[in-house]
Amino acid sequence: MQSRLLLVTAAIAALSFGQAARKPGAPTKAWQAPRTPDGVADIQGFWNNSTLTPLERPKALGTKEFYTEEEFAELSRRVREGKIGAEADLGAAAEQTLRYDLSLYGFDITKATFASNRRTSLIVGPEGVVPPMLPQARKRNADRAAKNKGHEFDSYENRPLQERCILLGQERIPMLSGPNDNNELQIVQGRGWVVLLHEINHDTRVIPTDGRPHIAQRIRQYQGDSVGHWEGDTLVVDTTNFMDIGNFRGSGEKLHLIERFTRTAENTLLYGFTVEDPETWATPWTAEVPMTRSEGPVYEWACHEGNTMISTILNGARVAEAEAAKKGK
Amino acid sequence: MKYRIAPWAAVAALTLTVMLIPAPAAGQALATAKAGKVWTPPRTTDGVPDLQGVWTNNTVTPLQRPKGLGSKEFYTDAELQALQSKEKDRLAKNEEEGLPTEPGTAADVHYDFSEYGLDRGQSKMVWNHRTSIIVGPEGTIPPLTPEARQRLAEKRAKAKGHEFDGPESRPLGARCLVRENNGPPLLPTAYNSNLQIVQGPGYVVIESEEIHDARIIPTDGRPHIAKDVRQWMGDSVGRWEGNTLVVDTTNFTDQNPFDGAQNLHVTERFTRVDDETILYQFTVEDPGMWTKPWSGELPITRIQGQLYEYACNEANYGLANTLRGARVAEEEAAKKAAGK
Amino acid sequence: MYDFGVTKLMGLALVGGLLTISAAGQAYKAPRTADGKPNLNGIWQAVNSADWDLLGHAAAQGPVLSLGAVFSRPPGLSVVEGDEIPYLPAALARKKSNQADWVKLDPEVKCYLPGVPRATYLPYPFQIIQSQKTIMVAYEYAGAVRTINLEAPTKAPADSWMGWSNGRWEGESLVVDVSSQNDETWFDHAGDYHSDALHVIERYTPRSADTLNYEATIEDSKVFSRPWKISMPLYRHVEKDAKLLEYKCVEFAEEVLYGPLRKKPRTNP
C-alpha cells in the first residue's frame, strides 16, 4: 500500500499563515478567485487537507473558538520542536502506533504542509463538538456490532470496509484527514461539472452543477449521490442516498451532507461541511477545514490490487481455529 | 393461443396458409436463363433493381440429377407435364414420394404433412424444365478430394456410436442452430421454403422463414470481415452488375452448409426476369473439398402473404425428446445386460 | 471599416436572436430517404443497463460468484418514466418471484426470442433496413428479426414471440403498433414480465444525425394498472464498415436446455 503516512511531529509549513484563520465578523479580504473559461470560480489544482486541528474542541477550552495569534505561535513552536503535549493541545490527535519508518520510503516529512488554522477545533460554534448521538442510533450501531460479535473473522464480509479497500476512511465524505495520513485531492473543472479525485483509494466524485435533482431514492451508494451548484464563488455540494453500512461516525442512510468549497486565497481552499441525520444526531453540525495547495501529482492508489491484508487476516483466523480445534481434541 | 405441434423432428412452426396453387399448365413452366429473355425490372427508390417481396423456392427439382438420366439436362414439355401430374396424384393420394409405409419406418411414423398444410404440393411450386438444380452434363456434386474424403471419414468414425450423446452430436437443424438449406446457397427445404427480400439504401436483406435468419448484404463495396471470424452463414458482400445482384460469401465454419468444407466460397446471382420470378444462380467452390466448382440454378417465385415467425429453439421438444429417448434406451439396455 | 449604426446593430441582434429562438424551438429534421421519409437506416444500439433492470438500480453482485466483477450487475438510471412499473398487486408478487429465480426463468438465458421492446435495449446492435412498404429490423442477438408493415395495417395470424408490427409515419417519427406477442418473454433480468394481452406502441424519432429517441408505451390490463412508458436514446454505430455479426446463441444455451439429458456430463467449458 502506497500511503504517505506521517508522524504527528511534522513541521507546519508557513503557508498562508494569516489568511487561513478567519475570525467571525471580520471582513473577508478583497481577494477574488480567478475564473475558469466557463466563468465560475477556479478551484482547480492539487489540495491537501492535512491539519493538526482536532475535529472536536479540547474540553478545557470550553467555548473558545479561536486561539490568539500568540497562543497559536507558541503551540506551533512546540509542535515543530516535537513536543506534542497533552491531549488538549494542538495536534492532539492520538499518537498512532508507528507503522513504518517513513524515511524508508523516501517520504520527507519536513516537506509536509499543513493548512494553518487558528481554530481550536474543526467543528465551528460555541460547543465545538459532535452533538450527542441519539439513543436510537446508539442502539442501531450496537445491534450491528452485536451481530458481528464472534464473527469478526468469519469472512471478508465481516471485515471493515477499510480492510476490504472499499472505503478507506480519508476519502470518505465529508472529507476529513486522518491524523497521520496525507490527503491529496485533485480538482478539475469542466463545463457544468466538477471532479474531485482523492488520491486515497483513487476515489472520484463527478459532480454535476446544472441544478439536476438527486438520483432515485432506491439507488444507494457508499459515497451517496452528489449534486452541486454555485452560490457566488462558493461551490455548494448536496449529497444524499448513502448506504446504511460503514457510515460516517455511526450515522445512517438518512445522512444529508452539504459541503462548501471557497477559494479564499491563491493557495487556500476553505472547505466547510454541515451534516445532518435526524436518526443519529439531535442537531446538525458544521465544520471548517482549510486546504492548502499541494504540489501533485496524485499517485495511483491501487489498494485492492495489493490487498494482502484480508487474505492474511482470514488465513490467520483459519489457522487459529484449526489449532484451537486440535488442542480441543 | 396454442401452437400446433409441427411435424419433422417435432420442431414447432406456424403454418403458412398460402393459397393452394395447382400445378400450372405446361405452357407456363418457367423458362431458364438460357432462353435469354431480357426484361427490365422496376427500380427501388434508390435506383437499383427491385427484388423485394415474399418468395418461395419450393420445388420437386432435386439438387442432383436422378441416376439414369445421364447427361440429360432438360425435360421435354411432355415429360414436365408428366411430372406435374405425378405430383398432383401424389398429393391427392397422400403418399410420401417413393417411401414405404411399413410399420416401423420413418414414413410410417411420420404424420400426414398435408394435414398441416405443409406438404410441398400445397404451396406454390417452382416448375422448370431442369432435371436437377445443379447445371451441366453431370448434374451432380463433384467427387470429394482425397483429403476431404479422409477428413470426413475420420469425422464419421469419431462420431460413430456417439450420435445421441448430447446436443452437439445432433444435426444443426435439429438443434435449431441453422438450416443447411439456407446456406448460402439457398436451396429448397421440405416445407415453408419461403423468403422475404427487403432493400434499403446500400443493403439487401434476405430473410429465410426457417429459422428467421436475416442475411444482411451490404452493396457498398466493402471487403469481407476478418478471415478468422467464422459464421454459420458466412459473411456476404454484394454488388450490382447491371440488373443482377451478385453476392459473394466466405468465412463459413466447417460445419455448414457442407460438413467438412473448410474454405467454402459461394457466389450467388439474383436476376428478376419477370414480375413473378427471380432467376437464382449459384456457384460453390472449395478446392479442399471438391475436385472442381459446381453450379446450380433455380427460379424463385413470388407468393402472397407475409413470412410467419419460426420460433424453432423456443419449442424444440424434438431435441429434448431425442436425447431423453436415448437415455431411456441406454437404461433399458443396461438393465437387460444386468439380467434384471 | 464599417461603422454600424445603432439601428443596424439592433437589427442584427434581433435577427440573431430570432434565429436562435427558432433553432431551439424546432425539432431536428433528419435527412430523407429517396421516397421522402425520415431516414432511419443504420445500425443502432442502446447504451444502458435496461436489460438488467428497467428501473433505476445500484450495482449488485451477479448470479455467478465465480465470474466476480465480470458478471456483476452494473448500476443504471431508470428508463421508466416516473421510475415505477404499475403492477397489479398479484402481478407484483409474480415479478418478485421471477426476480428471485431469474437465472432459471429468464427466457434470455435460453436464447429465446426477446420480444418487443426488450429486443431494442439488449446490449447488442440491431440494424434497420428501410424500404417503402416494409421496414425490417434485424437484431444481432439470436438472429431475431421482425418486419414492420408500412402499408395498410394487417392482423396477426397468430401469437408469436416477436409479435406483429404495423407501422406508420407521424411527422419525424416512425410509430409502430406491436400486437399479438405471446406471454413467454420478459422485459429484463429483474423479472419484469407481461401476459399475452401485451400491447406496445413504439416511436422512433431522429434527434440528431447519429441518435434516435426511442419510446415505448406498454399496456397490459392483466398485469398493470395503467399504461407506462420507457424512453432512451439509441446510438448509431458510425465506425467504418459497421456490421452485424452472427450471434446465434442457441449453441451457448444447449447445456442449460439439455445438459441433464447428456450421456456424460460436459467436460469442456
Coordinates of N, CA and C in Angstrom, one line a residue, chain A residues 55-224:
Chain A
L55 N -10.8 17.6 15.4 CA -12.2 17.7 14.9 C -13.0 18.4 16.1
E56 N -12.8 17.9 17.3 CA -13.6 18.4 18.4 C -12.7 19.2 19.3
R57 N -13.3 20.2 19.9 CA -12.6 21.1 20.8 C -12.1 20.4 22.1
P58 N -10.9 20.6 22.4 CA -10.5 20.1 23.7 C -11.4 20.6 24.9
K59 N -11.8 19.7 25.7 CA -12.7 20.1 26.8 C -12.3 21.4 27.5
A60 N -11.1 21.4 27.9 CA -10.6 22.5 28.7 C -10.8 23.9 28.1
L61 N -11.0 23.9 26.8 CA -11.1 25.2 26.1 C -12.6 25.7 26.1
G62 N -13.5 24.9 26.5 CA -14.9 25.4 26.6 C -15.5 25.9 25.3
T63 N -15.8 27.2 25.3 CA -16.4 27.8 24.1 C -15.4 28.6 23.3
K64 N -14.2 28.5 23.6 CA -13.2 29.3 22.9 C -13.0 28.7 21.5
E65 N -13.4 29.6 20.6 CA -13.4 29.0 19.2 C -12.0 29.3 18.5
F66 N -11.3 30.3 18.9 CA -10.1 30.6 18.2 C -8.9 30.9 19.2
Y67 N -7.7 30.4 18.8 CA -6.5 30.8 19.6 C -6.2 32.2 19.2
T68 N -5.5 32.9 20.1 CA -5.0 34.2 19.7 C -3.7 34.0 18.9
E69 N -3.2 35.0 18.3 CA -2.0 34.9 17.5 C -0.9 34.3 18.3
E70 N -0.8 34.9 19.5 CA 0.3 34.5 20.4 C 0.2 33.0 20.8
E71 N -1.0 32.6 21.2 CA -1.2 31.2 21.6 C -0.8 30.3 20.5
F72 N -1.3 30.7 19.3 CA -1.0 29.9 18.1 C 0.4 29.7 17.8
A73 N 1.2 30.8 17.9 CA 2.6 30.8 17.7 C 3.3 29.9 18.6
E74 N 2.9 29.9 19.9 CA 3.5 29.1 20.9 C 3.3 27.6 20.7
L75 N 2.0 27.3 20.3 CA 1.7 25.9 20.1 C 2.5 25.4 18.9
S76 N 2.5 26.2 17.8 CA 3.2 25.8 16.6 C 4.6 25.5 16.9
R77 N 5.3 26.4 17.7 CA 6.7 26.2 18.0 C 6.9 24.9 18.7
R78 N 6.0 24.6 19.7 CA 6.1 23.3 20.4 C 6.0 22.1 19.5
V79 N 5.0 22.2 18.6 CA 4.9 21.1 17.7 C 6.1 20.9 16.8
R80 N 6.6 22.0 16.3 CA 7.8 21.9 15.5 C 9.0 21.3 16.2
E81 N 9.0 21.6 17.5 CA 10.0 21.0 18.3 C 9.8 19.6 18.7
G82 N 8.7 19.1 18.3 CA 8.4 17.7 18.6 C 7.7 17.4 19.9
K83 N 7.2 18.5 20.5 CA 6.6 18.3 21.8 C 5.1 18.3 21.6
I84 N 4.5 17.1 21.5 CA 3.1 17.0 21.2 C 2.3 17.6 22.4
G85 N 2.7 17.3 23.5 CA 2.0 17.8 24.7 C 0.8 17.0 25.0
A86 N 0.0 17.6 25.9 CA -1.2 16.8 26.4 C -2.3 16.7 25.3
E87 N -3.2 15.9 25.6 CA -4.3 15.6 24.7 C -5.0 16.9 24.3
A88 N -5.0 17.9 25.2 CA -5.7 19.1 24.9 C -5.1 20.0 23.8
D89 N -3.9 19.8 23.5 CA -3.2 20.7 22.7 C -3.4 20.5 21.2
L90 N -2.9 21.5 20.5 CA -2.9 21.4 19.0 C -2.2 20.2 18.6
G91 N -2.7 19.6 17.6 CA -2.1 18.4 17.1 C -2.3 17.2 18.0
A92 N -3.4 17.3 18.7 CA -3.7 16.3 19.8 C -4.4 15.1 19.3
A93 N -4.4 14.9 18.0 CA -4.9 13.6 17.5 C -4.0 12.6 18.2
A94 N -4.6 11.5 18.6 CA -3.9 10.5 19.3 C -2.7 9.9 18.6
E95 N -1.7 9.8 19.3 CA -0.5 9.2 18.7 C -0.7 7.8 18.2
Q96 N -0.3 7.6 17.0 CA -0.6 6.3 16.4 C 0.6 5.4 16.6
T97 N 0.4 4.2 16.7 CA 1.5 3.2 16.7 C 2.2 3.4 15.5
L98 N 3.5 3.5 15.6 CA 4.3 3.6 14.4 C 4.2 2.4 13.5
R99 N 3.7 2.7 12.3 CA 3.5 1.6 11.4 C 4.8 1.3 10.7
Y100 N 5.3 2.3 10.0 CA 6.6 2.0 9.4 C 7.5 3.3 9.4
D101 N 8.7 3.1 9.2 CA 9.6 4.2 9.2 C 9.6 4.8 7.8
L102 N 8.9 6.0 7.8 CA 8.6 6.6 6.5 C 9.8 7.0 5.7
S103 N 10.9 7.3 6.4 CA 12.1 7.7 5.6 C 12.6 6.5 4.7
L104 N 12.2 5.3 5.1 CA 12.5 4.2 4.2 C 11.9 4.3 2.9
Y105 N 10.8 5.0 2.8 CA 10.0 5.1 1.5 C 10.3 6.4 0.9
G106 N 11.2 7.2 1.4 CA 11.6 8.4 0.8 C 10.5 9.5 1.0
F107 N 9.7 9.4 2.0 CA 8.8 10.4 2.3 C 9.4 11.4 3.2
D108 N 9.7 12.6 2.8 CA 10.4 13.6 3.6 C 9.4 14.3 4.4
I109 N 9.3 14.0 5.7 CA 8.2 14.6 6.5 C 8.5 16.1 6.7
T110 N 9.7 16.6 6.5 CA 9.9 18.0 6.7 C 9.3 18.8 5.6
K111 N 9.0 18.2 4.5 CA 8.4 18.9 3.4 C 6.9 18.9 3.5
A112 N 6.3 18.2 4.5 CA 4.9 18.2 4.6 C 4.3 19.5 4.8
T113 N 3.1 19.7 4.3 CA 2.5 21.0 4.5 C 1.2 20.8 5.3
F114 N 0.9 21.8 6.1 CA -0.4 21.8 6.8 C -1.0 23.1 6.6
A115 N -2.3 23.1 6.4 CA -3.0 24.4 6.3 C -3.1 25.0 7.7
S116 N -2.7 26.2 7.8 CA -2.7 26.9 9.1 C -4.1 27.3 9.5
N117 N -4.4 27.2 10.7 CA -5.8 27.4 11.1 C -5.8 27.7 12.6
R118 N -6.3 28.9 13.0 CA -6.3 29.3 14.4 C -7.5 28.7 15.2
R119 N -8.3 28.0 14.5 CA -9.5 27.4 15.2 C -9.0 26.4 16.2
T120 N -9.8 26.3 17.3 CA -9.4 25.3 18.3 C -10.0 24.0 18.0
S121 N -10.9 23.9 17.0 CA -11.5 22.7 16.6 C -12.0 22.9 15.1
L122 N -12.1 21.8 14.4 CA -12.7 21.9 13.1 C -14.2 22.2 13.2
I123 N -14.8 21.7 14.2 CA -16.2 21.9 14.3 C -16.4 23.4 14.8
V124 N -17.3 24.1 14.1 CA -17.4 25.5 14.5 C -18.5 25.7 15.5
G125 N -18.6 26.9 16.1 CA -19.6 27.2 17.0 C -19.2 27.1 18.5
P126 N -20.1 27.5 19.4 CA -19.7 27.5 20.8 C -19.4 26.2 21.4
E127 N -20.1 25.1 20.9 CA -19.8 23.8 21.5 C -18.5 23.2 21.0
G128 N -18.4 23.2 19.6 CA -17.2 22.7 19.0 C -17.1 21.2 19.1
V129 N -18.2 20.5 19.4 CA -18.1 19.0 19.5 C -19.2 18.5 18.7
V130 N -19.1 17.2 18.4 CA -20.2 16.5 17.7 C -21.4 16.4 18.7
P131 N -22.6 16.7 18.3 CA -23.7 16.6 19.2 C -23.9 15.2 19.7
P132 N -24.6 15.1 20.8 CA -24.7 13.7 21.3 C -25.5 12.8 20.3
M133 N -25.1 11.5 20.4 CA -25.8 10.6 19.5 C -27.1 10.2 20.1
L134 N -28.1 10.2 19.2 CA -29.4 9.8 19.7 C -29.4 8.3 20.2
P135 N -30.3 8.0 21.1 CA -30.4 6.7 21.6 C -30.6 5.6 20.5
Q136 N -31.5 6.0 19.6 CA -31.9 5.1 18.5 C -30.6 4.7 17.7
A137 N -29.8 5.7 17.5 CA -28.6 5.5 16.7 C -27.6 4.6 17.5
R138 N -27.5 4.9 18.7 CA -26.6 4.1 19.6 C -27.0 2.6 19.5
K139 N -28.3 2.5 19.6 CA -28.9 1.1 19.6 C -28.6 0.5 18.2
R140 N -28.9 1.2 17.2 CA -28.7 0.7 15.8 C -27.2 0.2 15.6
N141 N -26.3 1.0 16.0 CA -24.9 0.7 15.9 C -24.5 -0.5 16.8
A142 N -25.1 -0.5 18.0 CA -24.8 -1.6 19.0 C -25.3 -2.9 18.4
D143 N -26.5 -2.9 17.9 CA -27.1 -4.1 17.3 C -26.2 -4.6 16.2
R144 N -25.8 -3.7 15.4 CA -25.0 -4.2 14.3 C -23.7 -4.8 14.8
A145 N -23.1 -4.1 15.8 CA -21.8 -4.7 16.3 C -22.1 -6.0 17.0
A146 N -23.2 -6.1 17.7 CA -23.5 -7.4 18.4 C -23.7 -8.5 17.4
K147 N -24.3 -8.2 16.3 CA -24.5 -9.2 15.2 C -23.1 -9.8 14.7
N148 N -22.2 -8.9 14.7 CA -20.9 -9.3 14.2 C -20.0 -9.9 15.2
K149 N -20.4 -9.8 16.5 CA -19.6 -10.3 17.6 C -19.4 -11.8 17.5
G150 N -18.2 -12.2 17.6 CA -17.9 -13.6 17.5 C -17.7 -14.0 16.0
H151 N -18.0 -13.1 15.1 CA -17.9 -13.5 13.7 C -17.0 -12.6 12.9
E152 N -16.2 -11.8 13.7 CA -15.4 -10.8 13.1 C -14.4 -11.3 12.0
F153 N -14.1 -12.6 12.1 CA -13.1 -13.2 11.2 C -13.7 -14.3 10.3
D154 N -15.0 -14.4 10.3 CA -15.7 -15.4 9.5 C -15.4 -15.3 8.0
S155 N -15.5 -14.1 7.6 CA -15.4 -13.9 6.1 C -15.0 -12.5 5.8
Y156 N -14.7 -12.2 4.6 CA -14.3 -10.9 4.2 C -15.5 -9.9 4.4
E157 N -16.7 -10.5 4.4 CA -17.9 -9.6 4.6 C -17.9 -9.1 6.1
N158 N -17.3 -9.8 7.0 CA -17.3 -9.3 8.4 C -16.2 -8.3 8.7
R159 N -15.3 -8.1 7.8 CA -14.1 -7.2 8.0 C -14.6 -5.8 7.7
P160 N -13.9 -4.8 8.2 CA -14.3 -3.4 8.0 C -14.0 -3.0 6.5
L161 N -14.7 -2.0 6.1 CA -14.6 -1.6 4.7 C -13.2 -1.1 4.4
Q162 N -12.5 -0.6 5.4 CA -11.1 -0.1 5.1 C -10.3 -1.3 4.7
E163 N -10.4 -2.4 5.4 CA -9.6 -3.6 5.1 C -9.9 -4.1 3.8
R164 N -11.1 -4.0 3.4 CA -11.5 -4.6 2.1 C -11.2 -3.6 0.9
C165 N -10.6 -2.5 1.2 CA -10.3 -1.5 0.2 C -11.6 -1.0 -0.5
I166 N -12.7 -1.0 0.2 CA -13.9 -0.5 -0.4 C -14.0 1.0 0.0
L167 N -13.8 1.3 1.2 CA -13.9 2.7 1.7 C -12.9 2.8 2.8
L168 N -11.8 3.6 2.5 CA -10.7 3.6 3.4 C -10.9 4.5 4.6
G169 N -11.6 5.6 4.4 CA -11.8 6.5 5.5 C -11.5 7.9 5.1
Q170 N -10.3 8.1 4.7 CA -9.9 9.5 4.5 C -10.6 10.1 3.2
E171 N -11.0 9.2 2.3 CA -11.6 9.7 1.1 C -13.1 9.8 1.3
R172 N -13.6 9.2 2.4 CA -15.0 9.3 2.7 C -15.4 10.7 2.9
I173 N -16.7 11.0 2.4 CA -17.2 12.3 2.7 C -18.0 12.3 3.9
P174 N -18.1 13.4 4.7 CA -17.3 14.6 4.4 C -15.8 14.4 4.6
M175 N -15.0 15.2 3.9 CA -13.6 14.9 3.8 C -12.9 15.4 5.1
L176 N -12.3 14.5 5.8 CA -11.5 14.8 7.0 C -10.2 14.0 6.9
S177 N -9.2 14.7 7.2 CA -7.9 13.9 7.1 C -7.7 13.1 8.4
G178 N -7.1 12.0 8.2 CA -6.7 11.2 9.4 C -5.5 11.9 10.1
P179 N -5.3 11.6 11.3 CA -4.2 12.3 12.0 C -2.8 12.0 11.3
N180 N -2.7 10.9 10.7 CA -1.3 10.6 10.2 C -1.2 10.7 8.7
D181 N -2.4 10.7 8.0 CA -2.3 10.5 6.6 C -2.3 11.8 5.8
N182 N -1.6 11.8 4.8 CA -1.5 12.9 3.9 C -2.7 12.8 2.9
N183 N -3.5 13.8 2.7 CA -4.6 13.7 1.9 C -4.5 14.6 0.6
E184 N -4.2 13.9 -0.5 CA -4.1 14.6 -1.7 C -5.5 14.6 -2.4
L185 N -5.8 15.8 -2.9 CA -7.1 15.9 -3.6 C -6.8 16.7 -4.8
Q186 N -7.3 16.2 -6.0 CA -7.2 16.9 -7.2 C -8.5 17.4 -7.7
I187 N -8.7 18.6 -8.0 CA -10.0 19.2 -8.5 C -9.8 19.6 -10.0
V188 N -10.7 19.1 -10.8 CA -10.7 19.5 -12.2 C -12.1 20.0 -12.6
Q189 N -12.2 21.1 -13.3 CA -13.5 21.6 -13.6 C -13.7 21.6 -15.1
G190 N -14.8 21.0 -15.6 CA -15.2 21.1 -17.0 C -16.6 21.8 -17.0
R191 N -17.0 22.2 -18.2 CA -18.3 23.0 -18.2 C -19.4 22.2 -17.6
G192 N -19.9 22.8 -16.5 CA -21.1 22.2 -15.8 C -20.7 21.0 -14.9
W193 N -19.5 20.7 -14.7 CA -19.1 19.6 -13.9 C -17.8 20.0 -13.0
V194 N -17.8 19.3 -11.9 CA -16.5 19.5 -11.0 C -16.2 18.0 -10.6
V195 N -14.9 17.7 -10.8 CA -14.4 16.4 -10.4 C -13.5 16.5 -9.2
L196 N -13.8 15.7 -8.2 CA -12.9 15.6 -7.1 C -12.2 14.2 -7.1
L197 N -10.9 14.2 -7.3 CA -10.2 12.9 -7.2 C -9.4 12.9 -6.0
H198 N -9.7 11.9 -5.1 CA -8.9 11.7 -3.9 C -7.8 10.7 -4.2
E199 N -6.6 11.0 -3.8 CA -5.5 10.1 -4.0 C -5.8 8.8 -3.3
I200 N -6.3 8.9 -2.1 CA -6.6 7.7 -1.3 C -7.7 6.9 -2.0
N201 N -7.4 5.7 -2.3 CA -8.3 4.8 -3.0 C -8.8 5.3 -4.3
H202 N -8.1 6.2 -4.9 CA -8.5 6.9 -6.2 C -10.0 7.1 -6.2
D203 N -10.6 7.6 -5.2 CA -12.0 7.8 -5.1 C -12.3 9.1 -5.9
T204 N -13.2 8.9 -6.9 CA -13.5 10.0 -7.8 C -15.0 10.4 -7.6
R205 N -15.2 11.7 -7.4 CA -16.6 12.2 -7.3 C -16.8 13.1 -8.5
V206 N -17.7 12.8 -9.4 CA -18.0 13.6 -10.5 C -19.3 14.3 -10.3
I207 N -19.3 15.6 -10.1 CA -20.4 16.4 -9.5 C -21.0 17.3 -10.6
P208 N -22.3 17.1 -11.0 CA -22.9 18.0 -11.9 C -23.3 19.3 -11.3
T209 N -23.2 20.4 -12.0 CA -23.6 21.7 -11.3 C -24.7 22.3 -12.1
D210 N -25.5 21.5 -12.8 CA -26.6 22.0 -13.7 C -27.9 22.1 -13.0
G211 N -27.9 21.9 -11.7 CA -29.2 22.0 -10.9 C -30.1 20.8 -11.0
R212 N -29.6 19.7 -11.5 CA -30.5 18.5 -11.6 C -30.8 17.9 -10.2
P213 N -31.9 17.2 -10.1 CA -32.2 16.6 -8.8 C -31.3 15.4 -8.5
H214 N -31.4 14.8 -7.3 CA -30.7 13.6 -6.9 C -31.3 12.4 -7.7
I215 N -30.5 11.3 -7.7 CA -31.0 10.1 -8.4 C -32.1 9.5 -7.5
A216 N -32.7 8.4 -8.0 CA -33.8 7.8 -7.3 C -33.4 7.3 -5.9
Q217 N -34.3 7.5 -4.9 CA -34.1 7.1 -3.6 C -33.6 5.6 -3.5
R218 N -34.1 4.8 -4.4 CA -33.8 3.4 -4.4 C -32.3 3.1 -4.6
I219 N -31.6 4.0 -5.2 CA -30.2 3.8 -5.5 C -29.4 4.3 -4.4
R220 N -28.7 3.4 -3.7 CA -27.8 3.8 -2.6 C -26.4 3.6 -3.0
Q221 N -25.5 4.5 -2.5 CA -24.1 4.4 -2.9 C -23.3 4.7 -1.7
Y222 N -22.0 4.1 -1.6 CA -21.1 4.3 -0.5 C -20.9 5.7 -0.2
Q223 N -20.7 6.5 -1.3 CA -20.4 7.9 -1.2 C -21.6 8.7 -1.5
G224 N -22.8 8.1 -1.5 CA -24.0 8.8 -1.8 C -24.1 9.4 -3.2

